Coordinates of C-alpha atoms (C1' of nucleotides) in Angstrom, one line a residue:
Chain A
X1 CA 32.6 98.9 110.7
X2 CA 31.7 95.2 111.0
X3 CA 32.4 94.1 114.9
X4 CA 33.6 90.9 113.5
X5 CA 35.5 91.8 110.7
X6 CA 38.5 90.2 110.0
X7 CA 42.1 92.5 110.5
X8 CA 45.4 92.4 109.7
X9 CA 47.6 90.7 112.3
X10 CA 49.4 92.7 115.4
X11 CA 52.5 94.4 114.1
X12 CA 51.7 93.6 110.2
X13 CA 50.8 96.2 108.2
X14 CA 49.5 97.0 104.8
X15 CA 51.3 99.3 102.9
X16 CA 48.5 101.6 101.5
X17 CA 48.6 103.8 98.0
X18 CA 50.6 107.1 98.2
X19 CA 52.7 105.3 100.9
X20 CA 54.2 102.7 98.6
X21 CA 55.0 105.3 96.5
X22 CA 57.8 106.4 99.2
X23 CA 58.2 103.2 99.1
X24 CA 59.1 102.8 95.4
X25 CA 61.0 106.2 95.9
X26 CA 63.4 104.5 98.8
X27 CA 63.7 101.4 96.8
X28 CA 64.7 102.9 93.9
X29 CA 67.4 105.0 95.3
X30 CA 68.8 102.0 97.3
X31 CA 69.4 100.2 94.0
X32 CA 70.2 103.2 92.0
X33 CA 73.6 103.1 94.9
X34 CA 73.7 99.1 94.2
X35 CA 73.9 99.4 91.1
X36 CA 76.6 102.2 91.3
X37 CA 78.8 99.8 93.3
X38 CA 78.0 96.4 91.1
X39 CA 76.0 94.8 93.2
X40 CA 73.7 91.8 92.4
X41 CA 70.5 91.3 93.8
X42 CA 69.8 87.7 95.3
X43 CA 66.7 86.3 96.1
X44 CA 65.7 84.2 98.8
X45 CA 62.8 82.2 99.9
X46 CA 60.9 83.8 103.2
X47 CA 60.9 80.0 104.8
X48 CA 64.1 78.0 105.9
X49 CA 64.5 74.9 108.2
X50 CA 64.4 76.0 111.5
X51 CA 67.7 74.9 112.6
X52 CA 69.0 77.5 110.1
X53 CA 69.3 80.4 112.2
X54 CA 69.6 78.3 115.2
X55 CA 73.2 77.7 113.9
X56 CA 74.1 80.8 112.8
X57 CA 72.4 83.5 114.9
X58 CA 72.8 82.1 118.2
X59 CA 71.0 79.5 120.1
X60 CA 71.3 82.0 122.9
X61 CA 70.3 85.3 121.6
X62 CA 66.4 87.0 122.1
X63 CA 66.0 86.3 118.2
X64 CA 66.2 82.3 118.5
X65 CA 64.7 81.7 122.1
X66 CA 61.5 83.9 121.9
X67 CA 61.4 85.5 118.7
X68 CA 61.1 83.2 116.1
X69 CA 57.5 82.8 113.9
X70 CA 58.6 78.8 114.2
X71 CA 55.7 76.3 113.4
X72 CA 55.5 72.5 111.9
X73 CA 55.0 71.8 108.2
X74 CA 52.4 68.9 107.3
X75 CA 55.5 67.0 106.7
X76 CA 56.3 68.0 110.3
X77 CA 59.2 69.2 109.6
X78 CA 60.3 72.3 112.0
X79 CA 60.0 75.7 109.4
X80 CA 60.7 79.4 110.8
X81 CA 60.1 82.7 108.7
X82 CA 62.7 84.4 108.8
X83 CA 64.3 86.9 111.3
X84 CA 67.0 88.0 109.2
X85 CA 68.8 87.5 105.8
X86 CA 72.5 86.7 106.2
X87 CA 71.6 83.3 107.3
X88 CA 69.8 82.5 104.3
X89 CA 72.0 84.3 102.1
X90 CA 75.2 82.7 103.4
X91 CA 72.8 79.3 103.2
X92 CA 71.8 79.9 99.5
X93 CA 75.8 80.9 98.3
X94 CA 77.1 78.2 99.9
X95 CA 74.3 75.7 98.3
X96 CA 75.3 77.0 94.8
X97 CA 78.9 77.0 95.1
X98 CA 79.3 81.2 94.7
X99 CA 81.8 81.2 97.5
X100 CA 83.4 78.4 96.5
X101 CA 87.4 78.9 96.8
X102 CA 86.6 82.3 98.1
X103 CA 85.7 83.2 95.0
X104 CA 84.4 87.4 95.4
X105 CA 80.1 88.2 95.6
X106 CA 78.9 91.8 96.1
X107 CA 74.7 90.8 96.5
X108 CA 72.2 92.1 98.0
X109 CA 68.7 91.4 98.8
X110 CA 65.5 93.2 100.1
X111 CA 62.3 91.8 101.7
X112 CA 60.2 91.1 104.7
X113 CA 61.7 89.5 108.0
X114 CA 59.4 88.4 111.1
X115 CA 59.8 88.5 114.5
X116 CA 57.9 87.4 117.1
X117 CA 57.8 90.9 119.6
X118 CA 55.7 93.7 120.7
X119 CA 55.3 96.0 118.0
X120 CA 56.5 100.4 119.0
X121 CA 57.5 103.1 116.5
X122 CA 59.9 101.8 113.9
X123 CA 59.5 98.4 115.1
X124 CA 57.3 95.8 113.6
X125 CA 56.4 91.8 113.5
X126 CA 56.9 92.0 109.8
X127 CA 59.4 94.3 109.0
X128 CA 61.6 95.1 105.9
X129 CA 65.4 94.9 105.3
X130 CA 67.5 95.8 102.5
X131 CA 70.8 93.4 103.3
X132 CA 74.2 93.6 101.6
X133 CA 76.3 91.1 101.7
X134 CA 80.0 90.3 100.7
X135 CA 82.1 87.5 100.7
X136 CA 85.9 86.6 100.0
X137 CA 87.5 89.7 101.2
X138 CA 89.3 90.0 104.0
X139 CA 90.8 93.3 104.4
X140 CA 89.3 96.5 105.3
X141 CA 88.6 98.0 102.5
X142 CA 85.8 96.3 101.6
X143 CA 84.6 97.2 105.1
X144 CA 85.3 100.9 103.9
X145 CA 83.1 100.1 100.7
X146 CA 79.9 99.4 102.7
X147 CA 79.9 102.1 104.9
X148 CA 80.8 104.2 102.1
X149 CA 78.2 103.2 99.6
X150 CA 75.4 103.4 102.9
X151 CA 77.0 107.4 103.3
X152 CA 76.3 108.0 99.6
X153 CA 72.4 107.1 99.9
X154 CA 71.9 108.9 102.8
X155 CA 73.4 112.2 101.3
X156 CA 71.2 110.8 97.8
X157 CA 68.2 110.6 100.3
X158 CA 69.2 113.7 102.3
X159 CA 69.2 112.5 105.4
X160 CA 73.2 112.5 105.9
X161 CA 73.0 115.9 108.9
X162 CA 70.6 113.5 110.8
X163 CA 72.6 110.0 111.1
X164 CA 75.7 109.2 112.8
X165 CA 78.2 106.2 112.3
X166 CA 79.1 104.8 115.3
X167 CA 82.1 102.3 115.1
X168 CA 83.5 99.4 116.8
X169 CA 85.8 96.5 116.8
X170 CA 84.9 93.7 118.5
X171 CA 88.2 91.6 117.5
X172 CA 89.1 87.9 116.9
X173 CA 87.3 86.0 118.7
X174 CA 90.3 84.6 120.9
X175 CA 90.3 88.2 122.3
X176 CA 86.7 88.5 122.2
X177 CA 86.6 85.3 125.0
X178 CA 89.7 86.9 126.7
X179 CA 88.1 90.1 127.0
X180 CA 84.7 88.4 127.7
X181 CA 85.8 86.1 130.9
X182 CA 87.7 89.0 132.4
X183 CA 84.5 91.2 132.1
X184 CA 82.6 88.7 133.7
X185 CA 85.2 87.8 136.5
X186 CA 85.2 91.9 137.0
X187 CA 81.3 92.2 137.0
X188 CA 80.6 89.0 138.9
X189 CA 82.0 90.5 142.1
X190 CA 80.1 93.3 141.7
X191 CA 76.8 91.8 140.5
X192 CA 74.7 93.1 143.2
X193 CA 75.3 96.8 142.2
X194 CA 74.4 95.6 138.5
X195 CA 70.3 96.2 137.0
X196 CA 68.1 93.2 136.7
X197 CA 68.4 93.0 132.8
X198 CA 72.2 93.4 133.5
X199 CA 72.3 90.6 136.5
X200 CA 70.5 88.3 133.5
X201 CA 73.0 89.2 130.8
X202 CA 75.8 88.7 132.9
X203 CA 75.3 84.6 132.0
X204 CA 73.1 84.8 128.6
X205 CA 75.1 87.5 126.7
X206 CA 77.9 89.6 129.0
X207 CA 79.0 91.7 126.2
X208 CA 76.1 92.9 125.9
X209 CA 76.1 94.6 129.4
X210 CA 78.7 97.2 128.0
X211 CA 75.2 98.4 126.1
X212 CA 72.9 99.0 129.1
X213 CA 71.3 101.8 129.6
X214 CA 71.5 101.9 133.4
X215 CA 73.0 104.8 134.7
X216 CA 74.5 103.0 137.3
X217 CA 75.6 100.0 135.5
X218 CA 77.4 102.3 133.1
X219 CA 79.3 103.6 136.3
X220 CA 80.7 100.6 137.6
X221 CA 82.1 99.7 133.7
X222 CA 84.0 103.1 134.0
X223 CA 86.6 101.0 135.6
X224 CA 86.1 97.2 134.2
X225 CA 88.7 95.5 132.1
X226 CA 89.0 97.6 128.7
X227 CA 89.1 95.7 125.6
X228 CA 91.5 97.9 124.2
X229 CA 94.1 96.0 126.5
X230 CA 92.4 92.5 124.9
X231 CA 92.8 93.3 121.1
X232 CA 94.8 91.1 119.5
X233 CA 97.3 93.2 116.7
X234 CA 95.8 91.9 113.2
X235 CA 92.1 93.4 114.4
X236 CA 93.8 96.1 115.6
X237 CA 95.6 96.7 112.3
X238 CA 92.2 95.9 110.5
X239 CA 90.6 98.3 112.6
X240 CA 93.1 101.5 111.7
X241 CA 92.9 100.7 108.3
X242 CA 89.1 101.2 108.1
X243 CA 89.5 104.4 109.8
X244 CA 92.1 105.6 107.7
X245 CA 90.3 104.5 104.5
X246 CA 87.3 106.3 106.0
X247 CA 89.0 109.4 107.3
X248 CA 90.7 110.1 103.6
X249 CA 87.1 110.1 101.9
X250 CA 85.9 111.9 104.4
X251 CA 83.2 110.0 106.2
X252 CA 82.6 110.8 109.6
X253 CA 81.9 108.6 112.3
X254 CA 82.1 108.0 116.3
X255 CA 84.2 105.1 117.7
X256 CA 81.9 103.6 120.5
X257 CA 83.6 101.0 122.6
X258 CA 80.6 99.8 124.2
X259 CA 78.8 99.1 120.4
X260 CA 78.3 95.8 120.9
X261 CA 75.8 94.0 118.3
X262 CA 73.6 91.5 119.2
X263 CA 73.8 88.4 117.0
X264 CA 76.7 86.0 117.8
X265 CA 78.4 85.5 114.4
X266 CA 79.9 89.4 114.5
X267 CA 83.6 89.5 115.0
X268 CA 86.3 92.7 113.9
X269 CA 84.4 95.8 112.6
X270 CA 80.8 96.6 113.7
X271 CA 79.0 99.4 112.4
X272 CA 75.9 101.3 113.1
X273 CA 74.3 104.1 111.3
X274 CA 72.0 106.0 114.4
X275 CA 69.5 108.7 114.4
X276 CA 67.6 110.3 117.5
X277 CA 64.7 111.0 114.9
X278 CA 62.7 108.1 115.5
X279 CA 62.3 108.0 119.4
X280 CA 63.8 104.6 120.8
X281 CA 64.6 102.8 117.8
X282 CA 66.7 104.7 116.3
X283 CA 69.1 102.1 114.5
X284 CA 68.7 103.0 110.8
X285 CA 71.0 100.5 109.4
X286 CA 73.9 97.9 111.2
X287 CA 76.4 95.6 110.3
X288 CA 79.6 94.3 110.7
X289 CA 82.4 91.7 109.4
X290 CA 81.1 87.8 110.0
X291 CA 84.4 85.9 109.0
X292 CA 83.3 82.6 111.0
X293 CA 79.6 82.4 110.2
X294 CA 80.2 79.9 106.7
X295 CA 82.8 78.0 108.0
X296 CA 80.5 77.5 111.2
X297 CA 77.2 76.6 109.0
X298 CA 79.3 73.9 107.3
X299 CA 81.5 76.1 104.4
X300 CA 84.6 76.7 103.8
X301 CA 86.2 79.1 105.5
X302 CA 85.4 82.7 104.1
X303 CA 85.8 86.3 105.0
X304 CA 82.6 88.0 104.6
X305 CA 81.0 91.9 105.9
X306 CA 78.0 92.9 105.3
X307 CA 74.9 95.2 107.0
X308 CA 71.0 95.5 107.0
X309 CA 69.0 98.2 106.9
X310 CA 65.1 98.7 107.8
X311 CA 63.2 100.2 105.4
X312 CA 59.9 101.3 107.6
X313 CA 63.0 103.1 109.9
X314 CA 64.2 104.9 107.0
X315 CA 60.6 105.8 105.4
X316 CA 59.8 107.0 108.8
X317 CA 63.2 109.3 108.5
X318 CA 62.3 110.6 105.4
X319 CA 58.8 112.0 106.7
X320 CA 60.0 113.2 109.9
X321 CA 62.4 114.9 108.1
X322 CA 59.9 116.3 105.5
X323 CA 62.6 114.8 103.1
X324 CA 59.9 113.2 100.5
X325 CA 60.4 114.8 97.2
X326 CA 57.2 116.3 95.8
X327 CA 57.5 114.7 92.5
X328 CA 57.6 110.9 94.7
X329 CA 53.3 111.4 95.3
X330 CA 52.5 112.1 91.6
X331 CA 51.9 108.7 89.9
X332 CA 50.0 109.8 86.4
X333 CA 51.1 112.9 84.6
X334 CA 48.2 113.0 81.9
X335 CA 44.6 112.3 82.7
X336 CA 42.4 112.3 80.0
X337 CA 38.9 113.5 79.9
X338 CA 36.3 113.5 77.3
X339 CA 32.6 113.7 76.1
X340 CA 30.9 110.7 75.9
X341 CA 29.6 110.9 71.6
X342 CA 33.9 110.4 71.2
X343 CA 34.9 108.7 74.2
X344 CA 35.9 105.6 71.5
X345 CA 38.2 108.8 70.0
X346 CA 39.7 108.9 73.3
X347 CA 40.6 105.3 73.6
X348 CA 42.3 105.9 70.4
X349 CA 44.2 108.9 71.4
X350 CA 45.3 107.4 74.2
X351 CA 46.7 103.7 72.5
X352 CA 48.5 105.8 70.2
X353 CA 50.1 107.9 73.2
X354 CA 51.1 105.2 74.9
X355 CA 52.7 103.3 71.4
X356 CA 54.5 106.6 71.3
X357 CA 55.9 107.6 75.0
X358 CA 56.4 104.2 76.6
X359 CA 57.2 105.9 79.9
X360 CA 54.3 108.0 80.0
X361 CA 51.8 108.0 82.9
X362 CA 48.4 108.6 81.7
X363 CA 44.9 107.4 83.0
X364 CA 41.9 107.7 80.7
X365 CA 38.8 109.1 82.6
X366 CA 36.3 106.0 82.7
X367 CA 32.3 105.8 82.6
X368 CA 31.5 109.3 81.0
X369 CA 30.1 111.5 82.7
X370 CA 30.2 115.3 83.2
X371 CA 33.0 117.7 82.5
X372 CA 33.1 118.8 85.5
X373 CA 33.2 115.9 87.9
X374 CA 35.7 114.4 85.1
X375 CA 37.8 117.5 85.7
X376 CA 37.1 117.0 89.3
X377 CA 38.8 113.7 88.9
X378 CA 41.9 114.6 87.1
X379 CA 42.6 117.0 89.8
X380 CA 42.4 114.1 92.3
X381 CA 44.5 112.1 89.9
X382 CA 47.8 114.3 90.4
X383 CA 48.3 114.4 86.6
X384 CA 50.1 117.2 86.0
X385 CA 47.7 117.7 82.4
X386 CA 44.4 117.4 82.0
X387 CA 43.9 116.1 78.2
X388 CA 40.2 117.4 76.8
X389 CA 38.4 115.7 74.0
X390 CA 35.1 116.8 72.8
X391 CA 33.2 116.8 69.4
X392 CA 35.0 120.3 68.7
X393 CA 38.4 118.9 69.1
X394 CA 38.1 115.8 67.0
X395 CA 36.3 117.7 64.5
X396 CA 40.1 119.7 64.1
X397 CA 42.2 116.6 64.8
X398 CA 42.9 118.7 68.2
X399 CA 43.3 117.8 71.6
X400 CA 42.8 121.0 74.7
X401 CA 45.5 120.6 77.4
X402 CA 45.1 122.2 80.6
X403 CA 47.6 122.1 83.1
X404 CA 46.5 121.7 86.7
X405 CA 49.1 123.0 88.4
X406 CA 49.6 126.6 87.7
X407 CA 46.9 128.4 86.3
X408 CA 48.0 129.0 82.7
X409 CA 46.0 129.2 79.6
X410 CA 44.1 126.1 78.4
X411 CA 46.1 125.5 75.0
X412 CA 44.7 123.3 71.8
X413 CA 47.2 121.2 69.7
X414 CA 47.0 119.4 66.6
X415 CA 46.6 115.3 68.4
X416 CA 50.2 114.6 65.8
X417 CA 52.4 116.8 68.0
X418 CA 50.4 116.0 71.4
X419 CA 53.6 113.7 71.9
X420 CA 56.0 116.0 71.3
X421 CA 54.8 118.9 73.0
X422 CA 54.6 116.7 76.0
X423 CA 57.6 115.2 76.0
X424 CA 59.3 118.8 76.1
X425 CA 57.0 119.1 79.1
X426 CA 58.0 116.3 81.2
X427 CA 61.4 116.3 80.9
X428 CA 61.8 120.3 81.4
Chain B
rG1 C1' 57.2 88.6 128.2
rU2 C1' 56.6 93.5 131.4
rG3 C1' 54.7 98.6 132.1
rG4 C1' 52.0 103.4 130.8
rC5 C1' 48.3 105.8 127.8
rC6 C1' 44.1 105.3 124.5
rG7 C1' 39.5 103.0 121.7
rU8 C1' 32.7 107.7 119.7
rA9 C1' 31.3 108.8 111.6
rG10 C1' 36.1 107.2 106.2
rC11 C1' 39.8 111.0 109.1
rU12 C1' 40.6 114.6 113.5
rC13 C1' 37.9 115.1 117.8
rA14 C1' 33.7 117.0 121.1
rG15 C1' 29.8 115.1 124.4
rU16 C1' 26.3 112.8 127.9
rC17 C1' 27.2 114.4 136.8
rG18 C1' 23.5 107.2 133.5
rG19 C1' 17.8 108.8 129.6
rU20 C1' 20.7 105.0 122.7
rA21 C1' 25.1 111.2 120.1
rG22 C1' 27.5 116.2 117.5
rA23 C1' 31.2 119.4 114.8
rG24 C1' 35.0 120.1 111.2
rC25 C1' 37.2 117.8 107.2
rG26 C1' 36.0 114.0 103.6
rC27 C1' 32.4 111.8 100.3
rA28 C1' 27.8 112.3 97.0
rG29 C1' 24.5 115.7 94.4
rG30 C1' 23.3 120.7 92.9
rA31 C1' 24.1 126.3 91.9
rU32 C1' 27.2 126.0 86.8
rU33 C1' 24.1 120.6 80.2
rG34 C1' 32.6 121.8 77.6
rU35 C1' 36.4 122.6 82.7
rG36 C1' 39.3 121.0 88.6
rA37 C1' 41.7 123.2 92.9
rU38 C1' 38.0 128.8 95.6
rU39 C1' 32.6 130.1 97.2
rC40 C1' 27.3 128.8 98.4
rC41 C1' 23.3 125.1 99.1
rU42 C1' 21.6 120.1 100.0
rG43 C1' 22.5 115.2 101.3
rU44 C1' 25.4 110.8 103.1
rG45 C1' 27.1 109.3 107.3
rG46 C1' 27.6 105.6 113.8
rU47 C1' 24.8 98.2 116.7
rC48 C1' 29.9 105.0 120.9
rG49 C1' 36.0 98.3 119.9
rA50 C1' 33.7 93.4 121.8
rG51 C1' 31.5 90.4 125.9
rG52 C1' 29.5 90.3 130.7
rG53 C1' 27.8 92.8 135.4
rU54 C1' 25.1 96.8 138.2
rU55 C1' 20.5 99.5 136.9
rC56 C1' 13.8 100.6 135.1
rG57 C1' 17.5 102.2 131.6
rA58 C1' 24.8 101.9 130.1
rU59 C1' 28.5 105.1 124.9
rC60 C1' 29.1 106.9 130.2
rC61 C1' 30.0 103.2 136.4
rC62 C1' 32.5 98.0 137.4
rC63 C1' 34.9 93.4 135.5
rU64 C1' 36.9 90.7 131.4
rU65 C1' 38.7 90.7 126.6
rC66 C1' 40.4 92.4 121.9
rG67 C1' 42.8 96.2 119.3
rG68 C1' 46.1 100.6 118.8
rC69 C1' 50.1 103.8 120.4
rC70 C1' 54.5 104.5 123.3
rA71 C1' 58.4 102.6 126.4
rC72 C1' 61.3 98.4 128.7
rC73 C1' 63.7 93.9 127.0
rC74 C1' 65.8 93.2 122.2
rC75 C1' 66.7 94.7 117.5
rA76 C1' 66.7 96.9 111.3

RNA sequence: GUGGCCGUAGCUCAGUCGGUAGAGCGCAGGAUUGUGAUUCCUGUGGUCGAGGGUUCGAUCCCCUUCGGCCACCCCA
């Protein structure tokens, strides 16, 4: 290997062949739910104005003041790539008048986000989300809708015995400041038996303390204010709904009072979908209601929910739980082999194959050469068939099929019902 | 940003108490001029992550640096 040789960038990765076929597998059933619900896709550029997601995720939070891949245009204008989607999503609907008047949107959107921090299992500089979004509704239901459409792909992926949905609400924000000053009054007095981290969040992001993972520090808030006592009565009402609408289709979940979220806009329900299956990151996909984050970016005032989930996260999932349907690796189901004097006859065979099964997968064998290290190659090809043309076969219009998988009889059929017979095949 | 572990062939790893390296798998060819996945034979494989220091001599010891993995912080 060349000493010099140019490599891809810390925490950026290439996603190689056979593994972007579990990634074509995940996509697919993603949509395949999004599509189930009515959802439309939206797409947004990679690149926004800085002060973008300044506004909307929090000057404050980890994201905005060390996280950010922010840099100058030659215009010298300040650009970032992006962290997250809602802030450009919420940008782009707002921009185009499809919230206008609270008018309804069920979208979504799927791509890379960037962030600026030292790459570990599941985590990554350039990492992929699928977001949902929805805007214009304001009662629970739609809440129910999300979670219940991210419970039906993970029973589609099967995955459902190895995630949990942990639930919150974190209320309006009135009693999110209530609850917030008296926490910090309460841990204030007490800050020298708090962690370092802790000590820190106590003026940067308090809530967040209700998350550590300090033995201690989860002591002393045994007996801080509870924000049960805070909750003002529509959130409250908001929140039993959910769990009612949840409870009578039967998806489970675990109400975690100290599931907190980290991005500023969140207010009411907060979701996350956890696993223990991928070491310490093992939030599969999070959300929550956002009902101040377009009036506060310069809308109207609009009621919107919505969640992301990380797509390396869930590929990793899949493998760790051997949950990669065999069928996902196999990307050509005919290869087709043949003897040089009527390799032309094979192009032929092949144009009028295609013309006749649009969906079929087939890849001719190129640059001649021996049977057998053609053979060799349509075994490496993970074609199901192995198609066989020699002077013998195109002297009887035939084609000789062998299948690769089990060990049955090579068979010969007329090259007119080649399309038939394999259609019956693939679809058995 | 902080901490721990690790960098030897395409992959997984061994090794040299300091004398410029080896296995398995893979890959290529052949046994088998119309047949893969099994078997056998042959071949291909490396500036031992990079730079510097000590030394007659460094892949090995020392320093620096880069990269990877995992964890903290934080998050999908």
């Amino acid at each position: 290997m060349a000493q010099d040789q140019i490599k891809a960038l810390t925490g950026m990765n290439d996603v190689l062949p056979g593994q972007s076929q579990v990634w074509r597998y995940l996509e697919g059933q993603v949509k395949a739910v999004l599509d189930g619900f009515g959802y439309q896709e939206i797409r947004m550029p990679i690149v926004e104005q800085t002060n973008l997601f300044k506004r909307s995720i929090g000057e404050v939070t980890d994201i905005v003041e060390k996280e950010m891949y922010t840099f100058n245009d030659r215009s010298d204008r300040s650009l970032t790539l992006r962290p997250e989607g809602t802030a450009s999503c919420v940008r782009a609907c707002d921009e185009h008048q499809l919230i206008a008047n609270n008018k309804r949107q069920r979208l979504w959107y799927m791509g890379p986000m960037f962030r600026y921090e030292r790459p570990q299992k599941g985590r990554y500089r350039q990492f992929h989300q699928i977001g949902v979004e929805t805007f214009g509704m304001a009662s629970a239901d739609i809440d129910a809708e999300l979670i219940i459409m991210t419970h039906q792909l993970w029973q589609r992926l099967n995955i459902r015995e190895k995630v949990t949905l942990e639930l919150n609400t974190l209320g309006s924000s009135e009693a999110r400041a209530n609850f917030k000053a008296a926490l910090v009054d309460y841990l204030s007095e007490r800050k020298d038996q708090l962690d370092e981290d802790s000590q820190r969040r106590l003026s940067t992001n308090p809530l967040r303390i209700l998350d550590s993972k300090n033995a201690q520090t989860q002591a002393l808030l045994n007996d801080a204010p509870n924000f049960q006592d805070y909750i003002d009565e529509e959130s409250a009402e908001h929140f039993s709904h959910l769990r009612a609408l949840l409870d009578a289709v039967g998806v489970e979940y675990v109400i975690n009072p100290r599931l907190v979220r980290g991005l500023d806009y969140y207010g009411k329900t907060v979701f996350e979908w956890v696993t223990n299956e991928l070491g310490a990151q093992g939030t599969v996909c999070a959300g929550g209601r956002y009902d101040g984050l377009v009036e506060q970016m310069g809308g109207k005032a609009t009621p919107a929910v919505g969640f992301a989930m990380g797509i390396e996260r869930l590929i990793l999932m899949l493998e760790a739980m051997d949950a990669v349907p065999e069928h996902v690796l196999s990307y050509v189901d005919v290869y087709l082999v043949s003897e040089l004097e009527v390799a032309d006859k094979a192009m032929v065979l092949a144009a009028k194959l295609r013309e006749q099964m649009p969906n079929l997968r087939l890849q001719m064998h190129m640059g001649g050469g021996k049977m057998k290290k053609q053979m060799k190659q349509a075994n490496e090809s993970s074609a199901r068939f192995a198609f066989i043309l020699g002077e013998n076969e195109i002297a009887n219009g035939q084609v000789s099929i062998k299948d690769l998988r089990d060990n049955a009889e090579q068979i010969s059929l007329s090259q007119d019902e080649a399309a038939n017979w394999l259609t019956e095949q693939l679809t058995a």
